[in-house]
Coordinates of C-alpha atoms in Angstrom, one line a residue:
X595 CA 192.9 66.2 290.8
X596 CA 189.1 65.3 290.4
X597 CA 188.0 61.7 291.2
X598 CA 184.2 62.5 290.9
X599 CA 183.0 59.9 288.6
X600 CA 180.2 61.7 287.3
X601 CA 182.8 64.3 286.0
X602 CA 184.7 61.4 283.8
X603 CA 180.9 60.3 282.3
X604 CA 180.5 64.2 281.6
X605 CA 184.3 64.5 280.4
X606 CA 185.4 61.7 278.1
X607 CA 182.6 62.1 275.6
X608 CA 183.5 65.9 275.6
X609 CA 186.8 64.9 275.0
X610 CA 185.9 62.8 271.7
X611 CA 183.4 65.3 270.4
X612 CA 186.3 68.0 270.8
X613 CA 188.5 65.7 269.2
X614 CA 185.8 65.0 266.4
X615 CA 185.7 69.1 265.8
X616 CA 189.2 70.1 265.8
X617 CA 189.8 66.7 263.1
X618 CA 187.5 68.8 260.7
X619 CA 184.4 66.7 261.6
X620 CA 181.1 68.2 262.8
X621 CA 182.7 71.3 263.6
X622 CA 180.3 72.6 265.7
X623 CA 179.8 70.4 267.9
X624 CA 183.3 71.0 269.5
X625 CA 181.4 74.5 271.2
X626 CA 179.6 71.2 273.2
X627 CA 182.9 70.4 275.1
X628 CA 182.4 73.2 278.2
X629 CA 178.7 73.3 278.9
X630 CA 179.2 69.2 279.1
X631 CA 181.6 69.2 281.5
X632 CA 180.4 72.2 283.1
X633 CA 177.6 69.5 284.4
X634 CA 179.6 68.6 287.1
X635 CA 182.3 71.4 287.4
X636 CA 182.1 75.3 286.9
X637 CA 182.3 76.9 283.6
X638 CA 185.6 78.2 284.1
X639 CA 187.5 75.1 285.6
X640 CA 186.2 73.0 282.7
X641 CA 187.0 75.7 280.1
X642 CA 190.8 75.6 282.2
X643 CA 191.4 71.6 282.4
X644 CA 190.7 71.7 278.7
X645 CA 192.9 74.4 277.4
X646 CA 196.0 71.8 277.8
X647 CA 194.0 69.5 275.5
X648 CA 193.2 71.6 273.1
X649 CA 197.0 72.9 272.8
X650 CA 197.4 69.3 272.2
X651 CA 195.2 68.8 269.8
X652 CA 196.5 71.5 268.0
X653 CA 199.5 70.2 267.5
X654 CA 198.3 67.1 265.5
X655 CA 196.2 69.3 263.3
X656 CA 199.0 71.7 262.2
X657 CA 200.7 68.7 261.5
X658 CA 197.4 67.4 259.7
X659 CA 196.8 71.0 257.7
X660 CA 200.6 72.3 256.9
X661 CA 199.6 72.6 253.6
X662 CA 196.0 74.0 253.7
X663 CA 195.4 77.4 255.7
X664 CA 194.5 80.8 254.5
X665 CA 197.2 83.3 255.9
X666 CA 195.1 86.4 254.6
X667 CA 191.9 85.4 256.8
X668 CA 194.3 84.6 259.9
X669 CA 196.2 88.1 259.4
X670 CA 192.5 89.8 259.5
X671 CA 191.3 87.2 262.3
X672 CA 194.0 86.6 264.8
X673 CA 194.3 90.0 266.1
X674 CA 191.2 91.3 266.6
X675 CA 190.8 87.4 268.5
X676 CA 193.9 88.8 271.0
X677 CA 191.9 92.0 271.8
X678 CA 188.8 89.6 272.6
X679 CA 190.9 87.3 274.3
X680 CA 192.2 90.3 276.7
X681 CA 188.7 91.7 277.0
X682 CA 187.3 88.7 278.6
X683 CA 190.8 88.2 280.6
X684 CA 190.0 91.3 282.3
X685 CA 186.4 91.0 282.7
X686 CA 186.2 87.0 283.5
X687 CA 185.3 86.8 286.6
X688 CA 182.7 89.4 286.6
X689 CA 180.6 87.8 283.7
X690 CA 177.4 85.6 283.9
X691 CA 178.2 82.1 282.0
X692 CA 174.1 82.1 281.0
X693 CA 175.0 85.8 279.2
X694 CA 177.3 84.3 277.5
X695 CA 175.7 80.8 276.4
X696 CA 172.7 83.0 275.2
X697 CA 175.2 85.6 273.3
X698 CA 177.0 82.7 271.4
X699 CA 173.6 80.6 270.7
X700 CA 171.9 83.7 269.4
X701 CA 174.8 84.0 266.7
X702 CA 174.6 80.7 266.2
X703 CA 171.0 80.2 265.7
X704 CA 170.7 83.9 263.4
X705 CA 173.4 82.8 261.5
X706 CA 172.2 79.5 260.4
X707 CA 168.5 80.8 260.0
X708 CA 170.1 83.8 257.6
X709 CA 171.9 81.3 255.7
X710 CA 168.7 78.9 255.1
X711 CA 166.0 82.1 254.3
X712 CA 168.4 84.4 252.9
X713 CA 168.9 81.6 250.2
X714 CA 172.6 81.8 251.0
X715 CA 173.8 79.0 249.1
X716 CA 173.3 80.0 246.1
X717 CA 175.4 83.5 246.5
X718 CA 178.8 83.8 245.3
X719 CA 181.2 83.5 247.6
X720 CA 182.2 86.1 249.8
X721 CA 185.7 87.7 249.7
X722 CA 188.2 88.2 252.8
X723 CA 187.1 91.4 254.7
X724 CA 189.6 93.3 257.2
X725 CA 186.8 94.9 259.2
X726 CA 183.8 92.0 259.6
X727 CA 187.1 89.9 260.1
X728 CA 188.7 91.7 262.6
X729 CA 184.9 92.5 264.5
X730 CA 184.3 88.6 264.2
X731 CA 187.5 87.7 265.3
X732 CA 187.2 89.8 268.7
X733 CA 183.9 88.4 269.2
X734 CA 185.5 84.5 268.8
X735 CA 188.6 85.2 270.8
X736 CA 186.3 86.6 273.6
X737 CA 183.5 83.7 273.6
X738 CA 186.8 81.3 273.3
X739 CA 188.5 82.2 276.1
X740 CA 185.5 82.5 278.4
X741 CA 184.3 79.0 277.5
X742 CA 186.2 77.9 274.0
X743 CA 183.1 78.6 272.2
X744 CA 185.0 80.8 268.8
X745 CA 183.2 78.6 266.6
X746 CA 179.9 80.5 265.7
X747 CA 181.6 83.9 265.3
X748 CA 184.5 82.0 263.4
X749 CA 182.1 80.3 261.3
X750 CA 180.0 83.3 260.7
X751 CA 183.0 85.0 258.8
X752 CA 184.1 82.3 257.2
X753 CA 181.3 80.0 255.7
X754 CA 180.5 82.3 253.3
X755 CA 183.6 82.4 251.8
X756 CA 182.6 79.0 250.6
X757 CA 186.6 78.0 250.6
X758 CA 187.7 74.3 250.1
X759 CA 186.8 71.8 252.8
X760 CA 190.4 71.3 253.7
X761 CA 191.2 75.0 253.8
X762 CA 188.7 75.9 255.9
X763 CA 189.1 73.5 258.2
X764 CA 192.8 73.9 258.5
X765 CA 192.2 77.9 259.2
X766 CA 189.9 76.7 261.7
X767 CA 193.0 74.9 262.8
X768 CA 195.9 77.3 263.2
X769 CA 193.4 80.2 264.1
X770 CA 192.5 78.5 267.2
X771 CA 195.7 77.3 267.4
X772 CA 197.0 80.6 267.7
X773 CA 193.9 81.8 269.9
X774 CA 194.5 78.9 272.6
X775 CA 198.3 79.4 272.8
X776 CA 197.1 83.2 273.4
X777 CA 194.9 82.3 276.0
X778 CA 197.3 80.3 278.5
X779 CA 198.7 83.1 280.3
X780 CA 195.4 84.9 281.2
X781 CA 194.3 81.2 282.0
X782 CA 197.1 80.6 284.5
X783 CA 197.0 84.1 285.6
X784 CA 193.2 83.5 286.8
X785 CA 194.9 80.2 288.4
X786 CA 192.8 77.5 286.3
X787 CA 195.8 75.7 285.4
X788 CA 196.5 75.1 288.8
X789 CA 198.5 71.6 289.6
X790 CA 194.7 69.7 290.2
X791 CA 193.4 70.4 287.6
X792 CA 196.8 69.5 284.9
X793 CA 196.9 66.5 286.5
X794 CA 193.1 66.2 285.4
X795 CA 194.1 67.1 282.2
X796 CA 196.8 65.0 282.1
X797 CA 194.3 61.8 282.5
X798 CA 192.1 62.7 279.9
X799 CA 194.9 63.6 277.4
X800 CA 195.1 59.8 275.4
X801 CA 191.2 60.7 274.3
X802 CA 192.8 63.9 272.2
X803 CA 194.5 61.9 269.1
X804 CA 191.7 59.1 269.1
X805 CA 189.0 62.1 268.9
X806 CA 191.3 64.2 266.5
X807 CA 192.3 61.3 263.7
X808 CA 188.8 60.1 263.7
X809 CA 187.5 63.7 262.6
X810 CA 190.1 63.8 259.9
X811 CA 189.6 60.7 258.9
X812 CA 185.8 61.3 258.4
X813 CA 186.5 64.9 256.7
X814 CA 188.1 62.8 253.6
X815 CA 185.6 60.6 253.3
X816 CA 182.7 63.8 253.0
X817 CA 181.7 65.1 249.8
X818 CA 182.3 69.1 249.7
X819 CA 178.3 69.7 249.7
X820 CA 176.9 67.5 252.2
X821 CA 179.8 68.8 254.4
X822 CA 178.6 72.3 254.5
X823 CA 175.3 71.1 254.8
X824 CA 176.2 69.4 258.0
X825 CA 178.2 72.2 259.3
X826 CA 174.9 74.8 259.3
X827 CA 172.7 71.6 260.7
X828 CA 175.3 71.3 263.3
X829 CA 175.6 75.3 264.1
X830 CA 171.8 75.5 264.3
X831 CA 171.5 72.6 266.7
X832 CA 174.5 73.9 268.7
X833 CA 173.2 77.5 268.6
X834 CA 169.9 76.0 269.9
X835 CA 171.6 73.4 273.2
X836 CA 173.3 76.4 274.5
X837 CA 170.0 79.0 274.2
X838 CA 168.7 76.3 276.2
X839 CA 171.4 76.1 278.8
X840 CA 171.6 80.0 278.9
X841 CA 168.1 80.3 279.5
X842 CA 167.4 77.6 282.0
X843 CA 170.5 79.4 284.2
X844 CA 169.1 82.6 283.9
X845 CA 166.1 81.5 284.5
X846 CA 167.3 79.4 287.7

C-alpha cells in the first residue's frame, strides 16, 4: 500500500475530477486523473490503482443512465475498443507514456480547433457510422487501457452526433463501462492490481460516489448549449495539459 503523502495530494483531487467526469460533468477533464497521479507514481501503476475505481464508478452511473444509452453507437464502438484494448495489452510495456500523452492531446486539440474553424456547430448532426465508429473506438480502447484516456477519440465520434445531453453522457457511461470491465484481466495479467496497490484503491474508494453524484447533479442543472460548449472548452484545454506533459517528457 502507498503511504507517500504527496501521492494522497496528487490522488484525491484526481479522484473527484474523475468522479466529476464519469457523473456527466466536465467530461473531459476525467483524461486529467492518470497524468495527476502519475506525479508521484508511474503511469501504469496509477492507471492500475484506478481501474477498481472506475469499475466502481461505473456502477453508480449504469444505475444513474438505465434509461438513456444508445445501443447502436455501443454495438459500432465496443468492439473495435476490445481490439485496442488488446493491442496496447500486448504492446504496454514497450510504449513511451510521452508518445502517448502527445497522440491523445493532438486528437484532442485537432478536434476541438476543427469544430471551432470548421463552423461545426452549425452542421446537422452526424449520423452513427460503423467504420469511423469502429476506427475511433480502437483508438479509445487503446489510449484507455494505457492511461484511461478514451475520452478524446470517444468524443471525436460522438459530439457530432449532437445527441441529447443525457444520452450522450450515459453512452459515455456503459461504453467505458464495458471498456474498463474489459481491461481488468490484461491489467492483472501485467500485475498492476497487485495486493498494494487494491489496498490503495481500497482507501481512495469513498471519493468515487461523492465525485460521481456531484457530476450528475451538475449535468441537470446545465442547459443543453452551454453544456456542449463546455465540453469542446474542456477537450481543448485537456488536449493542450497533456501536449504539455508529452512534450516536457520527451523532451526530458
Amino acid at each position: 500500500m502507498i503511504t507517500d503523502p504527496w501521492f494522497y495530494a496528487a490522488a484525491i483531487p484526481a479522484m473527484l475530477i474523475v468522479g466529476l467526469s464519469k457523473g456527466g460533468f466536465a467530461g473531459g477533464l476525467g483524461i486529467l486523473g492518470v497524468p495527476l497521479m502519475a506525479l508521484a507514481v508511474p503511469p501504469l501503476q496509477a492507471a492500475g490503482i484506478m481501474l477498481p475505481i472506475l469499475c466502481a464508478m461505473d456502477v453508480i452511473g449504469i444505475w444513474a443512465y438505465r434509461h438513456s444509452f444508445d445501443r447502436h453507437n455501443l454495438k459500432i464502438l465496443v468492439p473495435g475498443a476490445a481490439l485496442g484494448i488488446l493491442v496496447a495489452a500486448l504492446t504496454a510495456r514497450y510504449l513511451s507514456e510521452a508518445v502517448i500523452l502527445l497522440l491523445v492531446g493532438g486528437i484532442a486539440v485537432i478536434f476541438a480547433l476543427d469544430h471551432w474553424i470548421g463552423r461545426r456547430a452549425a452542421q446537422a448532426p452526424k449520423p452513427p457510422h460503423a467504420v469511423k465508429g469502429s476506427v475511433w473506438g480502437c483508438i479509445g480502447g487503446f489510449t484507455s487501457f494505457i492511461a484511461h484516456a478514451g475520452g478524446p477519440p470517444f468524443q471525436v465520434y460522438m459530439l457530432p452526433q449532437k445527441l441529447d445531453k443525457k444520452l450522450y453522457v450515459g453512452t459515455s457511461v456503459f461504453f467505458f463501462w464495458l471498456v474498463n470491465l474489459i481491461k481488468l484481466p490484461p491489467y492483472a495479467y501485467l500485475g498492476e492490481l497487485s495486493v498494494g496497490n487494491l489496498e490503495t484503491s481500497a482507501i481512495l474508494l469513498p471519493l468515487a460516489p461523492i465525485g460521481m453524484l456531484l457530476g450528475i447533479k451538475a449535468l441537470h442543472v446545465i442547459p443543453e448549449k452551454p453544456f456542449y460548449r463546455l465540453a469542446y472548452i474542456l477537450v481543448f484545454l485537456v488536449g493542450l495539459k497533456l501536449l504539455w506533459d508529452g512534450g516536457s517528457a520527451l523532451l526530458a
